[in-house]
Amino acid sequence: MHSGDLSAPGLPARWFKRENIILPARCGLLAIILILVFRLSAEDGSRLWLRYEPLPLPQRLQLIEAVTSVFAEDSHQSIRLAVNELACAYNGFTGQTLQIDKVIKNKVVILVTAGSKTARRFNIDKELLTMHRDGFIIRTMNVFNRQCVVIASPTQQGVLYGTFHLIRLIQTGKFSATYAEQSQPSYDLRMLNHWDNLDGTIERGYAGYSLWKWNDLPGVISPRYAEYARANASVGINAMVPNNVNANPQILSTGYIQKVRTLADVFRPYGIRIFLSINFASPVVLSNLQNADPLNPDVRKWWTAKVAEIYKAIPDFGGFLVKANSEGQPGPMDYGRTHVDGANMLAEAVKPYGGIIIWRAFVYKPASSDRAMQAYNEFMPYDGHFAENVIIQVKNGPVDFQPREPFSPLFGSLIKTPAMIEFQITQEYLGFSNHLVFLGSLFQETFNSDTFVRGPGSTVAKMTDRTHRPNGLTAIAGVSNIGEDTNWCGHHFAQANWYTIGRMAWNNAITADQAADEWIRMTFSDNTQFVADVKTMMLQSHEAVVNYMMPLGLHHLFAWGHHYGPEPWCDVPGARIDWLPRYYHNASENGIGFNRSRNGSGGVDQYNPPLNDIYDSPSSCPEKYLLWFHFLPWTHRLANGRMLWDELCYKYQEGVDAVRNYQKVWDRQEAIIDKERFAHVQSRLKIQTKDAIWWRDACVLYFQTYSRLPIPYELERPIHELDSLKKIKLDLKHHN
């Protein structure tokens, strides 16, 4: 696994293992049978947050008193799924069978879509027609002297979302006989991007091989495809990309289009549209055209014909996700063209079908003076030039999914072109599936960041959702952390990040606290002390990992290639300098940090006033971004009076202490939850603690060679030698 005279502090023995596929719990009779089986078997995490365990007696009696049957006028597939899901949940919660009525009776859940007879009889049709197509109403009503719970939406998919929300309310103890809510999504497209390769590997995947068995499709359909779609629908995710942004052109071949069609057919009843990542050079690879120049008429004809072929097979196909002229991927610049030329050519091809082009802004030139400024520099000149069905996908920060970054300045600058947030759910830079890191806190921090583009209150959330773009396309994407591991995500707590990206994509005002609370109750237990302890641990976990990896604005100190573990000394002959840690930390005897002030790269002025002035001065710059924007001497004094060097040492120790405390917190839960998941998480926390110490020792000892200052004597001493740490070389090539 490694070479050198020191063991890798935390890496587990198993990384990739083809595990047996457990037939997942489905809706209907099969689900009811499987729920009974699961209750008698070990907990393996495969049910995610859709466990439907018996409710406490008071809540069970309350539910039985309020609901005994379900009525649906519509027989659409999505409505049938909603009926079956309610029956599945009701049986799990109460042990009783939910009756399916053909007429409206007392104590009934009524599923209503716009335009139906039931909607008109209830006088809610006009209200539904003013809502977002995915939105829903949940309302207790007295109808014909009968007490009913109404779930209504403009569409069948919206009814399914409302059904899952009602179930969530019941699971988390929030349902009552007088409950009323209208809910509409913050974003039109709520998407998962899978970085899965056609050979079954996953780039930055830490939960086994890909779910998508391309060699078996279209003839063999894994039961996990429907379970995946069901889990996404339960949190409102309505779009997905099955293949890597570093795309293999073969995904557009006729054979693969038929395979993709099979997936689309499975996903459709759950309201999920499929998109594809494409390689810009596909016309050259698949049809032997001389080039892929977007202004070449033959290239344009090729894309028009290919798009027609896709839509014939998949009428509700969403469109293309494109990574172009980035990290060696082909693109329009190879032919002297622009991002606009490439994106608009594709947009023209998909427009007749209602398709969308998602063009990634993750671009940077080799050896640039400041990599963090590249996306802004390349895209701002073209603001307003993209076609109306093009949306720019922007990573939450300006570099690359670091443990902490300030928000990308593009969110406060692209005024005429819609921009969508791209978060990374898979933990490429956060300890893979070994570390417990709840990302709801990171998502919330980004959403709440103020761009000031329209004055105070112009948050990233409002600049990307329907607040400032009521008539334009809105979208959000998360890079998936899902693989074929039985528990889907490798780490049981990593499921919370899948859950939370869906919930916050639906409503970006949901707090990390609320999302964590829901997920804990639905996934583990609603025991009051358990929820309080585990939620506190989750909400602190992002800050903890920032502290033990890269506090005070440090970034990109990772080991070469795989990004697991620290390597601030990394030096690879011939490598791009902006792939090496020294480019970012610039440590010397004079200090540490990246100077993005006006006296440095000038990156602060990509932000709107007053942020540019705030970031420009070390005295006003938030300390969590201090070394992101400034190179400072080791003796620089912080607000608490400590020298910069001492504060770095304290932060690293705080991170280690936090993870050690998580071990104590988790051990106290042993009597509350199942032994299987308890042991799994306990084992991963041990790895995380070892890794946190590894990070602390490596970074503090290395930077001390420049600061030449003592580690504060009240802090714990490093337990490793720097020379030994430098010899660690992990072989993680299978992680891509």
XYZ file of C-alpha atoms in Angstrom:
736
model
C 0.000 0.000 0.000
C 2.923 2.299 0.614
C 6.665 2.415 0.786
C 8.923 3.861 3.437
C 9.581 3.062 7.076
C 6.310 4.390 8.476
C 2.849 2.938 8.055
C 0.227 5.160 6.500
C -1.444 6.442 9.669
C -5.052 5.733 8.810
C -5.700 4.009 5.490
C -7.890 0.870 5.745
C -6.930 -2.411 4.160
C -10.008 -2.607 1.895
C -10.586 -0.031 -0.794
C -12.419 -1.638 -3.667
C -14.437 -4.788 -3.312
C -17.321 -6.025 -5.429
C -19.959 -6.626 -2.813
C -23.092 -8.676 -3.215
C -25.995 -6.516 -4.300
C -28.692 -6.605 -1.660
C -32.158 -6.455 -3.204
C -33.381 -3.102 -1.898
C -36.660 -2.377 -0.218
C -39.221 -1.445 -2.886
C -42.652 0.026 -2.545
C -45.644 -2.229 -2.330
C -45.916 -5.836 -1.161
C -42.262 -6.634 -1.830
C -41.217 -3.684 0.345
C -43.452 -4.816 3.189
C -41.959 -8.305 3.057
C -38.421 -6.960 2.911
C -39.032 -4.569 5.803
C -39.948 -7.567 7.948
C -36.831 -9.382 6.780
C -34.620 -6.366 7.494
C -35.932 -6.112 11.028
C -34.670 -9.617 11.682
C -31.321 -9.142 9.940
C -28.193 -7.080 10.367
C -28.280 -3.358 9.584
C -26.116 -2.725 6.529
C -27.148 0.838 5.640
C -28.705 -0.139 2.324
C -32.065 1.381 3.268
C -30.527 4.835 3.707
C -33.001 7.226 5.371
C -36.031 5.297 4.064
C -36.142 2.775 6.910
C -39.796 3.142 8.018
C -39.334 1.670 11.480
C -42.276 1.403 13.937
C -43.193 4.763 15.435
C -43.348 5.364 19.187
C -46.793 4.425 20.426
C -48.212 7.985 20.769
C -47.161 8.887 17.216
C -48.402 5.551 15.914
C -51.840 6.078 17.419
C -51.920 9.649 16.125
C -51.196 8.444 12.585
C -53.790 5.690 12.729
C -56.330 8.201 14.028
C -55.576 10.574 11.135
C -55.090 8.165 8.225
C -56.381 4.723 7.290
C -56.522 4.826 3.476
C -55.312 6.520 0.297
C -57.242 7.733 -2.751
C -55.816 8.734 -6.133
C -57.825 9.657 -9.199
C -54.711 9.647 -11.420
C -53.130 6.314 -12.441
C -49.841 7.755 -13.748
C -46.715 5.722 -12.874
C -45.483 8.405 -10.489
C -48.823 8.413 -8.677
C -48.741 4.631 -8.380
C -45.273 4.932 -6.883
C -46.608 7.486 -4.408
C -49.491 5.199 -3.398
C -47.147 2.258 -2.936
C -44.652 4.375 -0.973
C -47.384 5.495 1.400
C -48.512 1.904 1.858
C -44.931 0.805 2.491
C -44.306 3.557 5.037
C -47.668 3.127 6.764
C -47.081 -0.563 7.277
C -43.602 0.090 8.632
C -44.783 2.843 10.963
C -47.934 1.174 12.295
C -47.795 -2.520 11.437
C -51.150 -2.083 9.704
C -52.203 -2.082 6.053
C -53.121 1.171 4.348
C -56.326 0.681 2.392
C -56.502 1.875 -1.224
C -59.906 3.464 -1.789
C -61.806 4.064 -5.025
C -63.947 6.746 -3.412
C -63.154 9.456 -0.887
C -63.729 8.275 2.632
C -62.879 9.505 6.100
C -59.225 9.494 7.262
C -57.868 9.321 3.737
C -54.766 10.699 2.045
C -55.879 12.147 -1.285
C -53.350 12.535 -4.107
C -54.356 15.390 -6.402
C -52.909 16.769 -9.649
C -53.824 19.992 -11.417
C -56.629 19.691 -13.939
C -58.187 16.664 -12.279
C -61.812 16.438 -11.161
C -60.638 16.189 -7.563
C -58.611 19.418 -7.830
C -61.646 21.270 -9.164
C -63.957 19.810 -6.525
C -61.526 20.915 -3.794
C -61.239 24.372 -5.383
C -57.426 24.232 -5.472
C -56.893 23.979 -9.225
C -56.137 27.676 -9.690
C -53.704 27.632 -6.786
C -51.851 24.674 -8.284
C -51.554 26.299 -11.691
C -49.615 29.229 -10.168
C -47.008 26.952 -8.591
C -43.700 25.574 -9.823
C -44.370 22.330 -11.682
C -42.513 20.333 -9.012
C -44.096 22.104 -6.051
C -46.723 20.606 -3.794
C -49.317 21.353 -1.150
C -49.887 19.256 1.951
C -53.033 20.266 3.755
C -55.473 18.700 6.180
C -58.998 19.463 5.002
C -62.567 18.698 5.860
C -64.064 17.456 2.603
C -67.736 16.424 2.474
C -67.615 16.125 6.276
C -64.688 13.760 5.953
C -61.273 14.472 7.473
C -58.625 14.195 4.735
C -54.945 14.841 4.157
C -54.462 16.311 0.687
C -51.207 16.103 -1.262
C -51.591 18.203 -4.400
C -49.252 19.357 -7.163
C -49.340 20.671 -10.727
C -47.664 17.407 -11.817
C -47.542 13.737 -10.933
C -43.871 14.041 -10.005
C -44.748 16.851 -7.620
C -47.275 14.591 -5.917
C -44.502 12.022 -5.457
C -42.247 14.673 -3.879
C -45.112 15.718 -1.606
C -45.703 12.109 -0.611
C -42.095 11.657 0.431
C -42.284 14.927 2.353
C -45.379 13.754 4.245
C -43.561 10.540 5.106
C -40.574 12.585 6.315
C -42.859 14.663 8.520
C -44.253 11.489 10.051
C -40.790 9.966 10.546
C -39.461 13.075 12.278
C -42.510 13.639 14.496
C -43.676 16.834 12.744
C -46.995 15.640 11.333
C -50.195 16.766 12.997
C -53.893 16.707 12.216
C -53.816 20.431 11.399
C -50.654 20.464 9.287
C -50.521 22.740 6.246
C -47.617 23.571 3.931
C -46.929 24.778 0.425
C -43.454 23.904 -0.868
C -41.709 24.881 -4.086
C -38.121 24.138 -5.124
C -35.361 26.736 -5.073
C -33.917 25.341 -8.314
C -35.451 23.940 -11.495
C -32.706 21.337 -11.968
C -31.491 19.528 -8.861
C -28.792 17.287 -10.193
C -26.286 14.600 -9.285
C -23.127 14.423 -11.407
C -21.553 10.969 -11.383
C -17.882 10.800 -12.321
C -18.285 7.147 -13.325
C -16.220 5.668 -16.146
C -17.478 3.157 -18.688
C -15.109 0.495 -17.309
C -16.858 0.587 -13.923
C -14.285 2.669 -12.055
C -15.195 6.014 -10.542
C -12.970 9.065 -10.594
C -12.866 10.290 -7.009
C -15.165 7.470 -5.966
C -14.757 5.896 -2.534
C -17.692 3.505 -2.255
C -16.727 0.705 -4.630
C -17.305 0.368 -8.339
C -19.990 2.131 -10.348
C -23.680 1.324 -9.974
C -23.996 1.367 -13.757
C -23.225 -2.039 -15.240
C -22.673 -0.935 -18.821
C -21.614 -4.391 -19.994
C -24.938 -5.825 -18.759
C -27.162 -3.067 -20.126
C -29.599 -2.893 -21.776
C -30.486 -6.552 -21.233
C -29.940 -6.784 -17.465
C -31.399 -4.114 -15.193
C -30.031 -4.051 -11.660
C -32.716 -3.595 -8.986
C -30.487 -0.922 -7.473
C -31.270 1.448 -10.354
C -34.837 1.886 -9.130
C -33.698 2.126 -5.514
C -31.242 4.837 -6.493
C -34.008 6.750 -8.279
C -36.347 6.290 -5.323
C -33.777 7.708 -2.883
C -33.225 10.719 -5.147
C -36.949 11.352 -5.512
C -37.335 11.227 -1.737
C -35.215 14.394 -1.434
C -36.357 16.081 -4.655
C -33.386 15.370 -6.938
C -34.738 15.431 -10.490
C -31.728 15.114 -12.819
C -28.553 13.073 -13.091
C -25.470 12.543 -15.238
C -24.271 8.920 -15.164
C -20.818 9.399 -16.695
C -17.598 11.249 -15.941
C -17.045 14.859 -17.018
C -13.746 13.529 -18.371
C -15.990 11.801 -20.868
C -15.357 8.796 -23.070
C -16.735 9.594 -26.561
C -18.236 6.090 -26.718
C -21.107 7.226 -24.492
C -22.576 8.815 -27.656
C -22.279 5.684 -29.777
C -25.535 4.040 -30.855
C -24.978 1.054 -28.593
C -24.465 3.183 -25.507
C -27.440 5.404 -26.304
C -29.606 2.299 -26.017
C -28.015 1.501 -22.669
C -28.666 5.047 -21.464
C -32.243 4.736 -22.710
C -32.767 1.801 -20.351
C -31.591 3.861 -17.390
C -33.822 6.758 -18.457
C -36.830 4.429 -18.582
C -36.146 3.313 -14.998
C -35.642 6.864 -13.728
C -38.581 8.520 -15.511
C -41.400 7.526 -13.117
C -39.355 9.015 -10.279
C -39.196 12.376 -12.084
C -35.502 12.108 -12.970
C -34.206 13.332 -16.341
C -30.928 11.962 -17.595
C -28.134 14.136 -19.012
C -24.814 13.020 -20.502
C -21.274 14.295 -20.136
C -19.718 14.574 -23.569
C -16.242 14.731 -25.045
C -16.028 17.744 -27.334
C -13.961 15.748 -29.832
C -16.654 13.065 -30.231
C -17.252 13.848 -33.955
C -13.589 13.119 -34.650
C -13.483 9.919 -32.601
C -16.846 8.451 -33.613
C -17.159 9.598 -37.233
C -13.627 10.368 -38.409
C -14.339 14.005 -39.107
C -11.155 15.979 -39.565
C -11.838 18.222 -36.595
C -14.408 19.228 -33.979
C -14.340 22.950 -34.819
C -17.708 24.339 -33.674
C -17.856 26.621 -36.720
C -17.298 23.733 -39.137
C -20.646 23.059 -40.905
C -19.955 19.305 -40.976
C -19.357 19.293 -37.219
C -22.589 21.181 -36.613
C -24.487 18.697 -38.819
C -22.930 15.815 -36.893
C -24.144 17.169 -33.556
C -27.603 17.895 -34.970
C -27.917 14.308 -36.190
C -26.545 12.852 -32.950
C -28.933 14.908 -30.845
C -31.862 13.753 -32.996
C -30.779 10.141 -32.465
C -30.644 10.622 -28.681
C -34.039 12.301 -28.444
C -35.634 9.610 -30.583
C -34.490 7.069 -28.004
C -35.012 9.294 -24.934
C -37.712 11.928 -25.570
C -37.196 13.597 -22.181
C -33.403 13.657 -22.438
C -32.067 16.663 -20.528
C -29.013 17.722 -22.495
C -25.228 17.762 -22.222
C -22.720 18.518 -19.475
C -19.434 19.734 -20.971
C -15.912 19.962 -19.598
C -13.914 21.641 -22.352
C -10.388 23.036 -22.588
C -9.746 22.038 -18.985
C -7.062 19.678 -17.677
C -6.307 18.409 -21.166
C -9.892 17.885 -22.292
C -10.615 18.951 -25.892
C -12.685 22.033 -26.570
C -13.390 24.924 -28.928
C -10.156 26.724 -28.015
C -8.243 23.968 -29.785
C -9.492 25.605 -32.995
C -9.095 29.230 -31.971
C -12.739 29.472 -30.947
C -14.330 30.501 -27.637
C -16.424 28.918 -24.926
C -19.386 30.766 -26.434
C -18.779 29.203 -29.856
C -18.685 25.709 -28.399
C -21.594 26.057 -25.990
C -23.890 27.822 -28.443
C -23.272 25.248 -31.181
C -24.467 22.503 -28.836
C -27.291 24.679 -27.518
C -28.583 25.150 -31.056
C -28.636 21.387 -31.592
C -30.665 20.596 -28.436
C -32.933 23.658 -28.414
C -35.735 22.197 -30.606
C -36.165 19.437 -28.015
C -36.072 21.659 -24.946
C -32.533 20.533 -24.125
C -29.990 22.324 -21.947
C -26.230 22.752 -22.205
C -24.364 22.839 -18.888
C -20.913 24.309 -19.569
C -18.391 23.938 -16.753
C -16.338 26.950 -15.690
C -13.579 24.786 -14.203
C -10.784 26.048 -16.443
C -7.272 27.245 -15.752
C -4.137 27.765 -17.784
C -0.786 26.167 -16.970
C 1.578 28.231 -14.861
C -0.846 31.122 -14.421
C 0.002 33.762 -11.840
C -3.128 32.887 -9.836
C -5.140 29.802 -10.681
C -8.021 31.052 -8.520
C -8.610 33.937 -10.942
C -8.783 31.940 -14.174
C -12.475 31.034 -14.372
C -13.483 34.671 -13.804
C -10.987 35.907 -16.383
C -12.164 33.449 -19.036
C -15.920 33.754 -18.576
C -16.607 37.357 -17.616
C -15.858 38.723 -21.140
C -18.639 36.467 -22.468
C -21.359 37.336 -19.960
C -24.571 37.719 -21.933
C -23.225 36.043 -25.084
C -24.336 32.503 -24.305
C -27.573 31.081 -25.709
C -30.582 31.139 -23.405
C -30.477 27.361 -22.906
C -26.854 27.443 -21.684
C -26.049 27.548 -17.982
C -22.531 27.900 -16.565
C -21.662 25.359 -13.873
C -19.369 26.968 -11.285
C -17.631 25.198 -8.418
C -18.534 26.634 -5.024
C -15.003 28.016 -4.646
C -12.528 29.473 -7.150
C -9.944 26.653 -6.976
C -11.121 23.071 -6.566
C -13.424 21.780 -3.798
C -10.934 22.569 -1.035
C -11.999 21.965 2.584
C -12.697 25.686 2.754
C -12.697 28.340 0.043
C -14.359 31.712 -0.314
C -17.213 31.566 -2.806
C -16.363 31.841 -6.484
C -16.453 35.498 -7.603
C -18.417 34.408 -10.687
C -21.547 34.145 -8.538
C -21.384 37.894 -8.015
C -20.350 38.741 -11.563
C -22.299 36.699 -14.126
C -25.351 38.936 -14.341
C -26.635 38.181 -17.849
C -25.750 34.480 -17.898
C -27.259 31.978 -15.457
C -24.753 30.251 -13.191
C -25.325 27.090 -11.178
C -23.453 25.900 -8.096
C -21.414 22.715 -8.275
C -20.647 21.141 -4.885
C -18.534 18.043 -4.389
C -20.336 15.474 -2.247
C -17.700 12.801 -2.736
C -14.887 13.582 -0.313
C -11.913 13.861 -2.662
C -10.218 16.418 -0.422
C -11.898 15.419 2.836
C -10.520 12.025 3.778
C -12.415 9.943 1.222
C -14.956 7.624 2.866
C -12.824 7.358 6.012
C -13.603 10.733 7.569
C -16.888 11.845 9.067
C -17.440 15.245 7.456
C -20.967 16.604 7.272
C -21.079 19.009 4.341
C -24.345 20.716 5.200
C -22.293 23.340 7.027
C -20.184 23.981 3.906
C -23.281 24.198 1.690
C -24.917 26.655 4.096
C -21.757 28.763 4.335
C -21.697 29.081 0.541
C -25.413 29.813 0.141
C -25.286 32.523 2.815
C -22.185 34.251 1.427
C -23.073 37.770 0.296
C -21.863 38.740 -3.178
C -23.065 42.378 -2.787
C -23.739 42.493 -6.526
C -27.150 44.051 -5.893
C -26.252 45.526 -2.541
C -26.323 43.772 0.842
C -28.324 40.560 0.872
C -27.358 39.419 -2.627
C -26.298 36.025 -1.348
C -25.009 33.202 -3.506
C -28.341 31.486 -2.880
C -30.328 34.441 -4.196
C -28.009 34.940 -7.175
C -28.481 31.343 -8.313
C -32.074 30.513 -7.359
C -35.286 32.118 -8.603
C -34.956 35.237 -6.427
C -33.027 37.234 -9.032
C -33.743 34.954 -12.007
C -37.532 34.470 -11.899
C -37.724 33.819 -15.629
C -34.392 32.139 -16.237
C -33.086 28.625 -15.817
C -31.884 27.743 -12.311
C -29.882 24.674 -11.334
C -27.576 23.120 -8.774
C -25.344 20.048 -8.959
C -23.560 17.771 -6.529
C -20.709 15.462 -7.556
C -21.972 12.095 -6.393
C -20.445 10.011 -3.604
C -22.445 6.906 -4.579
C -21.001 3.519 -5.522
C -22.020 -0.116 -5.402
C -21.070 -0.589 -1.742
C -24.019 -2.017 0.143
C -24.369 1.178 2.167
C -24.089 3.217 -1.069
C -21.517 5.783 0.142
C -18.720 3.868 1.870
C -19.186 5.638 5.217
C -22.614 5.492 6.843
C -22.409 9.189 7.683
C -21.528 10.056 4.071
C -25.169 9.249 3.260
C -26.053 12.466 5.090
C -24.310 14.515 2.398
C -26.349 12.878 -0.379
C -29.497 13.507 1.654
C -28.569 17.108 2.436
C -27.631 18.172 -1.093
C -31.108 17.063 -2.135
C -32.882 18.851 0.699
C -30.921 22.083 0.234
C -31.322 21.943 -3.540
C -35.062 21.831 -2.929
C -34.905 24.601 -0.338
C -31.618 26.465 0.011
C -32.902 28.137 3.181
C -32.878 24.827 5.055
C -30.150 24.962 7.669
C -27.451 22.381 8.234
C -28.965 21.856 11.665
C -32.393 21.009 10.220
C -31.003 18.668 7.570
C -28.812 16.853 10.093
C -31.700 16.533 12.542
C -33.977 14.984 9.912
C -31.317 12.607 8.634
C -30.350 11.351 12.098
C -33.950 10.648 13.082
C -34.741 8.906 9.803
C -31.490 6.952 9.544
C -30.581 6.033 13.104
C -32.820 6.987 16.019
C -35.062 9.722 17.381
C -33.691 9.190 20.896
C -33.375 12.737 22.257
C -29.864 12.401 23.642
C -28.637 10.490 20.591
C -29.947 13.183 18.241
C -28.409 15.984 20.316
C -24.991 14.339 20.637
C -24.666 13.123 17.060
C -26.009 16.338 15.543
C -23.471 18.400 17.485
C -20.716 16.131 16.193
C -21.956 16.457 12.611
C -22.341 20.224 12.726
C -18.806 20.649 14.090
C -17.203 18.142 11.722
C -16.531 20.439 8.774
C -14.723 22.989 10.944
C -12.769 20.149 12.543
C -11.467 18.839 9.217
C -10.526 22.356 8.108
C -8.564 22.750 11.345
C -6.612 19.511 11.138
C -5.943 19.866 7.401
C -5.688 23.514 6.332
C -6.715 26.187 8.832
C -6.730 29.965 8.396
C -7.167 29.851 4.626
C -4.399 27.407 3.711
C -5.328 25.208 0.749
C -4.169 22.418 -1.549
C -1.576 20.847 0.761
C -2.539 17.337 -0.372
C -0.443 14.417 -1.493
C 0.207 14.121 -5.208
C -2.493 12.631 -7.425
C -4.864 10.890 -5.055
C -5.248 13.790 -2.555
C -5.338 11.545 0.515
C -3.134 12.770 3.306
C -0.741 15.711 3.692
C 2.239 16.469 1.484
C 2.999 20.186 1.780
C 6.578 19.445 0.684
C 5.453 17.718 -2.536
C 7.718 18.344 -5.516
C 7.187 16.332 -8.722
C 9.746 17.071 -11.453
C 8.044 18.352 -14.590
C 4.642 18.807 -12.916
C 2.516 21.877 -13.414
C 3.358 24.269 -10.609
C -0.323 24.868 -9.830
C -0.726 21.161 -9.047
C 1.879 21.402 -6.282
C 1.276 22.602 -2.700
C 4.158 25.088 -2.667
C 2.342 27.158 -5.323
C -0.400 27.755 -2.737
C 1.342 27.971 0.647
C 4.570 29.742 -0.425
C 6.126 28.962 2.965
C 9.518 30.533 3.604
C 11.390 31.976 6.525
C 9.528 35.214 5.784
C 6.033 33.791 6.232
C 3.237 31.811 4.607
C 0.142 32.279 2.428
C -0.957 33.325 -1.077
C -0.948 37.044 -1.746
C -4.186 37.846 -3.585
C -4.297 41.424 -2.285
C -3.881 44.411 -4.586
C -0.169 44.180 -3.887
C -0.208 40.583 -5.097
C -2.265 38.901 -7.812
C -5.166 41.324 -7.333
C -7.650 38.507 -6.886
C -9.545 40.464 -4.231
C -10.868 42.798 -6.920
C -12.788 40.004 -8.592
C -15.201 40.486 -5.672
C -17.679 43.339 -5.421
C -17.338 46.251 -2.974
C -17.133 46.193 -0.006
C -15.791 42.614 -0.083
C -12.764 43.558 -2.160
C -11.699 46.121 0.440
C -12.480 43.765 3.330
C -10.423 40.957 1.806
C -7.590 43.307 0.800
C -6.548 44.171 4.348
C -5.224 41.534 6.779
C -6.860 43.465 9.614
C -10.371 43.149 8.132
C -10.081 39.896 6.195
C -12.003 37.093 7.956
C -9.374 34.921 9.608
C -10.838 31.776 8.062
C -9.663 33.189 4.692
C -6.558 35.001 5.956
C -3.889 32.912 4.206
C -6.076 32.501 1.142
C -5.762 36.224 0.437
C -2.514 37.145 2.190
C 1.102 36.173 2.593
C 1.959 37.090 6.188
C 4.972 36.822 8.466
C 4.988 34.085 11.060
C 4.911 36.729 13.782
C 1.804 38.503 12.435
C -0.615 39.135 15.315
C -4.202 37.872 15.052
C -7.272 39.303 16.752
C -6.802 37.058 19.792
C -3.263 38.347 20.286
C -1.493 35.188 19.168
C 1.233 35.103 16.565
C 0.217 33.503 13.267
C 2.560 30.567 13.911
C 1.100 29.867 17.335
C -2.465 30.133 16.018
C -1.716 27.615 13.262
C -0.443 25.175 15.876
C -3.533 25.716 18.026
C -5.872 25.185 15.077
C -4.199 21.920 14.114
C -4.513 20.714 17.704
C -8.165 21.789 17.878
C -8.880 19.607 14.858
C -7.212 16.579 16.438
C -8.999 17.124 19.754
C -12.371 17.427 18.017
C -12.047 14.074 16.276
C -10.850 12.405 19.455
C -13.981 13.736 21.130
C -16.127 12.260 18.337
C -14.841 8.849 19.355
C -16.115 9.461 22.886
C -19.434 10.795 21.639
C -19.949 7.817 19.357
C -18.950 5.220 21.958
C -21.716 6.532 24.228
C -24.274 5.563 21.566
C -23.476 1.848 21.584
C -26.624 0.832 23.462
C -28.909 2.929 21.273
C -28.260 1.698 17.729
C -27.507 -1.567 15.938
C -24.115 -3.161 16.490
C -23.247 -3.362 12.776
C -23.404 0.334 11.995
C -22.007 1.233 15.401
C -18.893 -0.867 14.762
C -18.468 0.480 11.229
C -18.526 4.119 12.322
C -16.371 3.399 15.371
C -13.729 1.864 13.123
C -13.775 4.815 10.711
C -13.437 7.303 13.577
C -10.275 5.518 14.674
C -8.867 5.953 11.170
C -9.912 9.600 11.127
C -8.183 10.264 14.439
C -4.947 8.713 13.186
C -5.217 10.748 9.996
C -5.858 13.984 11.907
C -2.666 13.422 13.918
C -0.843 12.634 10.665
C -2.039 15.918 9.163
C -1.152 17.921 12.271
C 2.322 16.471 12.599
C 3.169 16.698 8.901
C 2.067 20.302 8.490
C 3.312 21.677 11.793
C 6.704 19.967 11.558
C 7.165 20.977 7.921
C 6.164 24.608 8.387
C 8.302 24.771 11.524
C 11.363 24.279 9.326
C 10.552 27.740 7.936
C 9.122 29.533 10.972
C 11.936 28.265 13.237
C 9.639 28.927 16.167
C 8.725 26.490 18.932
C 5.385 24.749 19.055
C 3.560 26.379 21.988
C 4.649 24.385 25.009
C 1.120 23.911 26.330
C 0.164 21.941 23.208
C 0.608 18.237 22.601
C 3.904 17.247 20.992
C 4.043 15.640 17.519
C 4.433 11.858 17.651
C 6.044 11.442 14.211
C 9.355 12.481 12.728
C 9.182 14.703 9.650
C 11.683 12.596 7.702
C 9.533 9.500 8.282
C 6.371 11.270 7.204
C 8.030 12.371 3.975
C 8.692 8.735 3.076
C 5.014 7.763 2.999
C 3.952 6.998 -0.558
C 0.426 5.645 -0.881
C -0.543 3.547 -3.881
C -4.075 4.715 -4.563
C -4.074 4.638 -8.352
C -7.327 2.671 -8.349
C -9.022 5.765 -7.002
C -8.191 7.688 -10.169
